[in-house]
Short mmCIF file of C-alpha atoms in Angstrom, two decimals:
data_model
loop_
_atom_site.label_atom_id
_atom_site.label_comp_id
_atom_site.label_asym_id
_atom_site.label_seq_id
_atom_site.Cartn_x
_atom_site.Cartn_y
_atom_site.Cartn_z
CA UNK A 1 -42.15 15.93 69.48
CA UNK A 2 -40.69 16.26 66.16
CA UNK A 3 -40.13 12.91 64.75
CA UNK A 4 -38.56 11.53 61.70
CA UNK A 5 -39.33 8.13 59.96
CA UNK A 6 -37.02 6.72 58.18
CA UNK A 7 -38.29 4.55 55.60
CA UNK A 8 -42.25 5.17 55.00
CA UNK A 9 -43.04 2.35 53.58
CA UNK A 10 -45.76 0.38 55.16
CA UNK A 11 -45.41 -0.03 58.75
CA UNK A 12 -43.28 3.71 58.77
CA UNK A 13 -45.74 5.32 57.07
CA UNK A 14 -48.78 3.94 59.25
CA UNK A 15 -46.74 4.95 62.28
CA UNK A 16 -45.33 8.64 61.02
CA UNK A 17 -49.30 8.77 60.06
CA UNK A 18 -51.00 8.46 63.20
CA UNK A 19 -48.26 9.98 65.55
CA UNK A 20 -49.07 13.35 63.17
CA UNK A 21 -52.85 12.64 63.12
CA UNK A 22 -52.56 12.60 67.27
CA UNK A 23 -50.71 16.35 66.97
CA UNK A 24 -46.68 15.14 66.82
CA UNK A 25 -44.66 16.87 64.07
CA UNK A 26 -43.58 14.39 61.90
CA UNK A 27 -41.11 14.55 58.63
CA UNK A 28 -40.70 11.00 56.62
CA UNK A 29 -37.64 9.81 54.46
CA UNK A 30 -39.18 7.48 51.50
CA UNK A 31 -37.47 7.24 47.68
CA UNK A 32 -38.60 7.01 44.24
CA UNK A 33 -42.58 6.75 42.95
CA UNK A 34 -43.79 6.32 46.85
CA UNK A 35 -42.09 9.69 47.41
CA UNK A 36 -43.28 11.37 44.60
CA UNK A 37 -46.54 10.27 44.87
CA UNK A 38 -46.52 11.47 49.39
CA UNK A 39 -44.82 14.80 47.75
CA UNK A 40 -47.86 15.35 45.19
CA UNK A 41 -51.04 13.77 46.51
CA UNK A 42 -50.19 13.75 50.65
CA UNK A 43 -49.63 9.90 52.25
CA UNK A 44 -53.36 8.61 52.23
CA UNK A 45 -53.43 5.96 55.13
CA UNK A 46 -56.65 3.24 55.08
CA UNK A 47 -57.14 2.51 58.81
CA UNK A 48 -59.20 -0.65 58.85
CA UNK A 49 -57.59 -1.18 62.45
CA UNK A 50 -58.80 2.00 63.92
CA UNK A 51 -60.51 5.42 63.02
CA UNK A 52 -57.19 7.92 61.71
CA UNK A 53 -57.60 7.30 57.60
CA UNK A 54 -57.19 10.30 55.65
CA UNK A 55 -54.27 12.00 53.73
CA UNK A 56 -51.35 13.33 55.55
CA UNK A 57 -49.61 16.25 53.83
CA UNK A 58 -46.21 15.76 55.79
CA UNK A 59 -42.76 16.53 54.80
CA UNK A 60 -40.86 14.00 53.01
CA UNK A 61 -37.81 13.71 51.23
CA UNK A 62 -35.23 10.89 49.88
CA UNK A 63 -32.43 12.99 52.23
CA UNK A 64 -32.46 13.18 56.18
CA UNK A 65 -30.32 16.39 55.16
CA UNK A 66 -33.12 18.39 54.51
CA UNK A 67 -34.81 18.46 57.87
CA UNK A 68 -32.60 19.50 61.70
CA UNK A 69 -32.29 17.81 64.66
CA UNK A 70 -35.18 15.72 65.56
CA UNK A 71 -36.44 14.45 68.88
CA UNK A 72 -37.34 10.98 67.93
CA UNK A 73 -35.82 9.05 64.98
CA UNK A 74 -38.10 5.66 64.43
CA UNK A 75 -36.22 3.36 61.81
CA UNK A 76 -38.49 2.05 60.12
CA UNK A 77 -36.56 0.12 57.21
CA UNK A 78 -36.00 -3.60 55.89
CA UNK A 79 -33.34 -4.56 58.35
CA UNK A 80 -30.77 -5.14 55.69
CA UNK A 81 -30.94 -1.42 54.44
CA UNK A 82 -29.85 -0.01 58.46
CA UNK A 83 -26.31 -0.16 57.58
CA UNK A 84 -26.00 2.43 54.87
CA UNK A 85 -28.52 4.88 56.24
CA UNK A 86 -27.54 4.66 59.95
CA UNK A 87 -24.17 7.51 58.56
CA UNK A 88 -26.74 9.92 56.91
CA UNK A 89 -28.54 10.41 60.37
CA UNK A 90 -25.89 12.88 61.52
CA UNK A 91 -27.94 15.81 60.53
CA UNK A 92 -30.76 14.64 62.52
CA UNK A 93 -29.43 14.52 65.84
CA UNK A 94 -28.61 16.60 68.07
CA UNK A 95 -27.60 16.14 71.90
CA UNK A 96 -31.19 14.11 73.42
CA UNK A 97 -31.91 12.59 70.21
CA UNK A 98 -33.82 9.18 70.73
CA UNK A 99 -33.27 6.63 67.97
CA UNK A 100 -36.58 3.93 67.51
CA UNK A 101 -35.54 1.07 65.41
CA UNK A 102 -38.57 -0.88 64.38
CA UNK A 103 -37.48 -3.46 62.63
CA UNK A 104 -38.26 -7.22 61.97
CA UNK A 105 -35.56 -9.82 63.72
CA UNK A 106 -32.81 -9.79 65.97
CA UNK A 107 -31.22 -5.63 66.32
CA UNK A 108 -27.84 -4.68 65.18
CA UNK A 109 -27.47 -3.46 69.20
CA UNK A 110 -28.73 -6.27 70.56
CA UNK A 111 -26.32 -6.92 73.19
CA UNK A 112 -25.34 -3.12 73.78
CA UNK A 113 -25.73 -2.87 77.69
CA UNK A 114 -27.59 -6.79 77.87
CA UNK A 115 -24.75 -7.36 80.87
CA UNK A 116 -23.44 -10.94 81.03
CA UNK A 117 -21.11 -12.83 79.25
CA UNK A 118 -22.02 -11.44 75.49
CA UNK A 119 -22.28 -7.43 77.16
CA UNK A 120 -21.12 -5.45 73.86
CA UNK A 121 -20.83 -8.39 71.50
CA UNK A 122 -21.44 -7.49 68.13
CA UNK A 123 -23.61 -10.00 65.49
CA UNK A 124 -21.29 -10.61 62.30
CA UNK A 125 -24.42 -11.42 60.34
CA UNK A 126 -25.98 -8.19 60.97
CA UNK A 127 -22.67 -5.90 61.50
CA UNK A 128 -19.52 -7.79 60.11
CA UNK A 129 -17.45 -4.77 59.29
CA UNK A 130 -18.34 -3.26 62.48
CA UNK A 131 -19.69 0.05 60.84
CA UNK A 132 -23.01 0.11 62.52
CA UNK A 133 -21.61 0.91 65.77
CA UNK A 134 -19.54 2.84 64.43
CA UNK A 135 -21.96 5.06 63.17
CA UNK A 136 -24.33 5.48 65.59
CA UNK A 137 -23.91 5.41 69.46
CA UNK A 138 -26.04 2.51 70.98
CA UNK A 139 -26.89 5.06 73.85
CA UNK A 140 -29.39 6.48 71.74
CA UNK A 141 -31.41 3.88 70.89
CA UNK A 142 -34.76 2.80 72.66
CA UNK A 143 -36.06 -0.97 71.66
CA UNK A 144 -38.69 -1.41 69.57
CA UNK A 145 -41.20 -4.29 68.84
CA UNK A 146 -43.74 -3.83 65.88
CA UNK A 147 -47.07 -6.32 66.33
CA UNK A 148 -49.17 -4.59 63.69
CA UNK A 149 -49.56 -5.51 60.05
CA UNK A 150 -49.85 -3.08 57.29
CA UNK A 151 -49.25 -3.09 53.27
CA UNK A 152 -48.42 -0.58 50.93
CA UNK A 153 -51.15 -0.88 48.56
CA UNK A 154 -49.63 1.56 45.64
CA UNK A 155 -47.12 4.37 45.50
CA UNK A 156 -48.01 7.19 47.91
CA UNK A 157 -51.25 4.67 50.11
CA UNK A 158 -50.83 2.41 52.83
CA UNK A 159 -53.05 0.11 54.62
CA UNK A 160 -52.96 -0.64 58.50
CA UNK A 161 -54.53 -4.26 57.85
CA UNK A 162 -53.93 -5.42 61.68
CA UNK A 163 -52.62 -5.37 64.95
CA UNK A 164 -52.13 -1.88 67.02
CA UNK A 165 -49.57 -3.24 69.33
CA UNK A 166 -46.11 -1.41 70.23
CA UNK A 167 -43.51 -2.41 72.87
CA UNK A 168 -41.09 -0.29 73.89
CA UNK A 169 -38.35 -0.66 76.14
CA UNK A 170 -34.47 0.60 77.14
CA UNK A 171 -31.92 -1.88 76.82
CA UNK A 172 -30.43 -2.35 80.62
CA UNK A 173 -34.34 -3.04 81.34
CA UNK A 174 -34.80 0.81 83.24
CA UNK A 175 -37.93 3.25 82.42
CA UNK A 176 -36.19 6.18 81.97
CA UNK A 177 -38.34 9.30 81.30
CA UNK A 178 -37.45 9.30 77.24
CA UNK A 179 -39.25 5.98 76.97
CA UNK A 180 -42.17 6.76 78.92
CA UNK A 181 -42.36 9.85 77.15
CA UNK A 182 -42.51 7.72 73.15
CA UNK A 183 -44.74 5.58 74.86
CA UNK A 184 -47.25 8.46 75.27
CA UNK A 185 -46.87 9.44 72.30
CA UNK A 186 -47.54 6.28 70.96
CA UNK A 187 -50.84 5.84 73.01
CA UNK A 188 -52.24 9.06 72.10
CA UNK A 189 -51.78 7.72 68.45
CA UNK A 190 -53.60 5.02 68.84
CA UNK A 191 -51.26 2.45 69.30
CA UNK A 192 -51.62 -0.28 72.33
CA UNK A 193 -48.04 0.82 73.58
CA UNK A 194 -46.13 -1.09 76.50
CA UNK A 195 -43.06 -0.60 77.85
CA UNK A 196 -41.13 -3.40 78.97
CA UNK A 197 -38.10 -4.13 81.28
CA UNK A 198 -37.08 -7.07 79.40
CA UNK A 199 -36.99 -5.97 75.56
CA UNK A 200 -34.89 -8.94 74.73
CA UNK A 201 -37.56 -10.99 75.48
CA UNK A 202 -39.80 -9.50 73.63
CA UNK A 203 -37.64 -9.10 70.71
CA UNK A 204 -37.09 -13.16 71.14
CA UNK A 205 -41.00 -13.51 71.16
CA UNK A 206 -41.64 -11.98 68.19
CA UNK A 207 -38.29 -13.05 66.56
CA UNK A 208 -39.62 -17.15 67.03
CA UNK A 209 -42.82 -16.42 64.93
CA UNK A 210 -40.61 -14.33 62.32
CA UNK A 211 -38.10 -16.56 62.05
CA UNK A 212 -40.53 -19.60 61.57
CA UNK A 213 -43.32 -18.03 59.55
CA UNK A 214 -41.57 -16.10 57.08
CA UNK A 215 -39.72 -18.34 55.26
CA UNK A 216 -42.63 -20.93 55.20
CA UNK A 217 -44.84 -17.97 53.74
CA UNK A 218 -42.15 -17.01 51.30
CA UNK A 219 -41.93 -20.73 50.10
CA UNK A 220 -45.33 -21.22 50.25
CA UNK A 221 -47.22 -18.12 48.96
CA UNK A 222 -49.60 -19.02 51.62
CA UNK A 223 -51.09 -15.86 54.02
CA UNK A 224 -50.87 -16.29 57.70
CA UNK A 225 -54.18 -17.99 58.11
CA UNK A 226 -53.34 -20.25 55.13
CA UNK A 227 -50.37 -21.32 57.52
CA UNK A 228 -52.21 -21.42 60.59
CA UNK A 229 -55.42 -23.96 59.12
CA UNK A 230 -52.36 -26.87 57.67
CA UNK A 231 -51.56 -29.30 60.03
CA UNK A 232 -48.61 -30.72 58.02
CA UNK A 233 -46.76 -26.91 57.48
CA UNK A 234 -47.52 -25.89 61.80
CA UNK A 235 -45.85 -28.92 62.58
CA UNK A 236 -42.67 -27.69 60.35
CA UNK A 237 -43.47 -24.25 62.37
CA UNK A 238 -43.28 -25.95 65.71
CA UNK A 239 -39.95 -27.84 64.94
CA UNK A 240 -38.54 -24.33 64.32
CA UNK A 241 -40.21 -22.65 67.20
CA UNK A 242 -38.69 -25.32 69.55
CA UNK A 243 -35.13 -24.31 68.52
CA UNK A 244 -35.40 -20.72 68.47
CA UNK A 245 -36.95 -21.00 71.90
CA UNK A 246 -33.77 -23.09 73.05
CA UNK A 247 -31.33 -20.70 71.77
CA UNK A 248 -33.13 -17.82 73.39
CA UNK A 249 -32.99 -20.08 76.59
CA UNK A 250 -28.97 -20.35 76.07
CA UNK A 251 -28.76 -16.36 75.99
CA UNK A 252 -30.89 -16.26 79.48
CA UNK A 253 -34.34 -15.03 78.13
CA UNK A 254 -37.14 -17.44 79.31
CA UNK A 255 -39.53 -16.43 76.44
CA UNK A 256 -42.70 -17.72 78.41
CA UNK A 257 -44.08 -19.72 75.60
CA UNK A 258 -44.96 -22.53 73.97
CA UNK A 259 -44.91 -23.61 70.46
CA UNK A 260 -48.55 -23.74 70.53
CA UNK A 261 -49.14 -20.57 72.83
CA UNK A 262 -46.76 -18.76 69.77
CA UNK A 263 -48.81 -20.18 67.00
CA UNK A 264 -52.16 -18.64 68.59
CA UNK A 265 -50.67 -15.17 68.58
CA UNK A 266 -49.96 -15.26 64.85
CA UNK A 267 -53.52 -16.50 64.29
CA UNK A 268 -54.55 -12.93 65.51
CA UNK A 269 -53.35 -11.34 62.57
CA UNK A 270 -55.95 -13.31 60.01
CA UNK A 271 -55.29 -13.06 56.65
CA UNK A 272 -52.31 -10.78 56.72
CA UNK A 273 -49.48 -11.40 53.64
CA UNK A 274 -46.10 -12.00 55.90
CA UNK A 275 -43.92 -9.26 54.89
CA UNK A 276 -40.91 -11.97 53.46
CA UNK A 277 -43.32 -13.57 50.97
CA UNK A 278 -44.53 -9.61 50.15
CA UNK A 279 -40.45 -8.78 49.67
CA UNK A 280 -40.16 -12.31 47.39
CA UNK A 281 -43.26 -11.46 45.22
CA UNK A 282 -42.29 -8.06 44.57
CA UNK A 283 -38.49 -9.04 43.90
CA UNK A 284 -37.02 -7.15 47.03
CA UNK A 285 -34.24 -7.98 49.21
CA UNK A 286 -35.15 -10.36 51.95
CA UNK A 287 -34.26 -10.38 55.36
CA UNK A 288 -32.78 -13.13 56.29
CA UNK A 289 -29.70 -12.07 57.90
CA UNK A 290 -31.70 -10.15 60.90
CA UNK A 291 -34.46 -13.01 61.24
CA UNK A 292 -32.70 -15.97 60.26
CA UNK A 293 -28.50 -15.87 59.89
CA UNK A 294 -28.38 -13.98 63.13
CA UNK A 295 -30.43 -17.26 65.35
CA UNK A 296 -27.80 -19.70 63.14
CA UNK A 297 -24.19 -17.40 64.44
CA UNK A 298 -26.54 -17.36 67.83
CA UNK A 299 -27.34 -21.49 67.90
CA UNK A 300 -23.76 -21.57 66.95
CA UNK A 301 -22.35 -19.56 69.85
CA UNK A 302 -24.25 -21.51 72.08
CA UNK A 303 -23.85 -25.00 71.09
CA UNK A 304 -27.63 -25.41 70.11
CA UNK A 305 -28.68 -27.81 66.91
CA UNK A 306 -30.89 -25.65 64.75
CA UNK A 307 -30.99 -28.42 61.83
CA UNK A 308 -35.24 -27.00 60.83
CA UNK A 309 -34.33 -23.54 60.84
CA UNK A 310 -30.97 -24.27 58.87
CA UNK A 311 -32.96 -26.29 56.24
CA UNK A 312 -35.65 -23.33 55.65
CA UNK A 313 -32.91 -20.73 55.67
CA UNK A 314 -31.37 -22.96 52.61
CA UNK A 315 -34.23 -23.46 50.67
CA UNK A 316 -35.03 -19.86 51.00
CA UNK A 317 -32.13 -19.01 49.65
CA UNK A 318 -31.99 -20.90 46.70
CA UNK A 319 -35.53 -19.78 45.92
CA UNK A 320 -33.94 -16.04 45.71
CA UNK A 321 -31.24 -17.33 43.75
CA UNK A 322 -34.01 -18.68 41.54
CA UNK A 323 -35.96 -15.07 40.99
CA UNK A 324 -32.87 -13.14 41.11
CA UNK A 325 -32.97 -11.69 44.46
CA UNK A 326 -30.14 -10.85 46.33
CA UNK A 327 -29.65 -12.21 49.62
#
């Protein structure tokens, strides 16, 4: 396939890495010294979750207008920077374009074709002007969830650090032949790819352990085994897991875990640096709209109390006013 990844930063780059390594043809959009240095030296991956380090001399530019149609368009950005590059796809696509948005918290499309009550309801947290559907047709995109860890080390290198695990999945729950095909694609990477019939849940499953773990990193400083070993800051974690996993419940996905059962599957990823305490420390935006704002507006559409995840979205916020970060 020829793919494009838009935003090679740390989890982009690790995918548009391997999906070459394994034979696809693969362009990336990156910006400033991270381009310059993939322009000039190649994108040098370090693989300490499987065997595909080396440097990948791929095709990269700050504009999706210097590359055609693509067949596969994986999103790959901080969730907050979707809106104003979802317009300057237009020269990617073409007719059977697939878009792949791998992003952290709940999707701009998230209820495009979800049937039910909410079918077509748009998130004002994530979309309030409305210009994300407007710029992109929902059709095209495939759900993505990203369990896999990686840092960008310095300008031009990235490190896959852990996790190899991809879900995939349309979003009326069928397996249509373009998402068995990226799943291939993925697996021949090197990626444990799944597709699932219920990407919602899913995206909920993941969304709990964001949406409770980031913010406690960010105000913490503490890695995600630093988390996982005090018993004081897990019980703060469970609190929150409880009431994402009752607003999930209000929306009809039955996430199939517990607090505790949640909490094991972020000890799997070790030492890793969550990537909101990575944005705070290096003075980026953070992404609380997609991981945290949109479960408030959620909780509030469906009458649940969300008073622990309301205090940690607070408190993260003033700690970005603090450092001069905007929010």
């Amino acid at each position: 396939m020829k793919v494009c990844v838009i935003g090679a930063g740390s989890i982009g780059a690790t995918i548009g890495a391997k999906l070459s390594a394994a034979g696809e043809r693969v362009c990336l959009i990156a910006r400033g010294e991270h381009l310059e240095a993939i322009r000039r030296e190649g994108l040098q991956l370090v693989d300490l979750v499987g065997p595909r380090s080396g440097t990948f001399r791929l095709p990269a530019s700050a504009q999706p207008s210097d590359f055609g149609p693509q067949d596969l368009i994986v999103i790959a950005l901080k969730a907050h920077s979707v809106a104003a590059m979802l317009p300057r796809l237009a020269p990617l696509l073409d007719s059977g374009t697939v878009v792949l948005p791998a992003l952290n918290g709940l999707p701009w499309w998230y209820f495009h074709r979800a049937g039910g009550p909410y079918e077509g309801m748009r998130l004002r947290s994530l979309d309030p002007d409305a210009t994300m559907d407007a710029a992109l047709d929902a059709a095209r995109v495939v759900g993505c969830v990203v369990h896999l860890a990686a840092e960008l080390v310095q300008p031009g290198r990235v490190q896959h650090t852990a996790g190899r695990r991809l879900i995939v999945g349309e979003p009326d729950g069928s397996e249509s032949e373009r998402v068995r095909r990226i799943a291939s694609a993925l697996q021949a990477a090197g990626f444990d790819c799944e597709v699932s019939s219920r990407i919602r849940r899913d995206i909920w499953s993941k969304l709990i352990g964001n949406l409770s773990f980031n913010p406690v990193a960010a105000l913490t400083g503490y890695r995600m085994d630093q988390i996982c070993n005090d018993a004081e800051i897990l019980d703060v974690i469970r609190d929150v897991l409880r009431e994402g996993i009752e607003v999930a419940g209000r929306l009809g996905v039955s996430i199939g875990l517990t607090p505790d059962q949640r909490i094991d599957v972020a000890r799997q990823l070790g030492a890793a640096r969550i990537s909101m305490l990575q944005d705070l420390e290096q003075r980026r935006p953070l992404e609380l709209a997609a991981i945290v704002g949109a479960v408030i507006e959620l909780a509030e559409l469906t009458g649940v109390p969300v008073p622990s995840t309301r205090t940690l979205h607070a408190l993260v916020q003033a700690r970005a006013v603090t450092l001069g970060i905007p929010i």
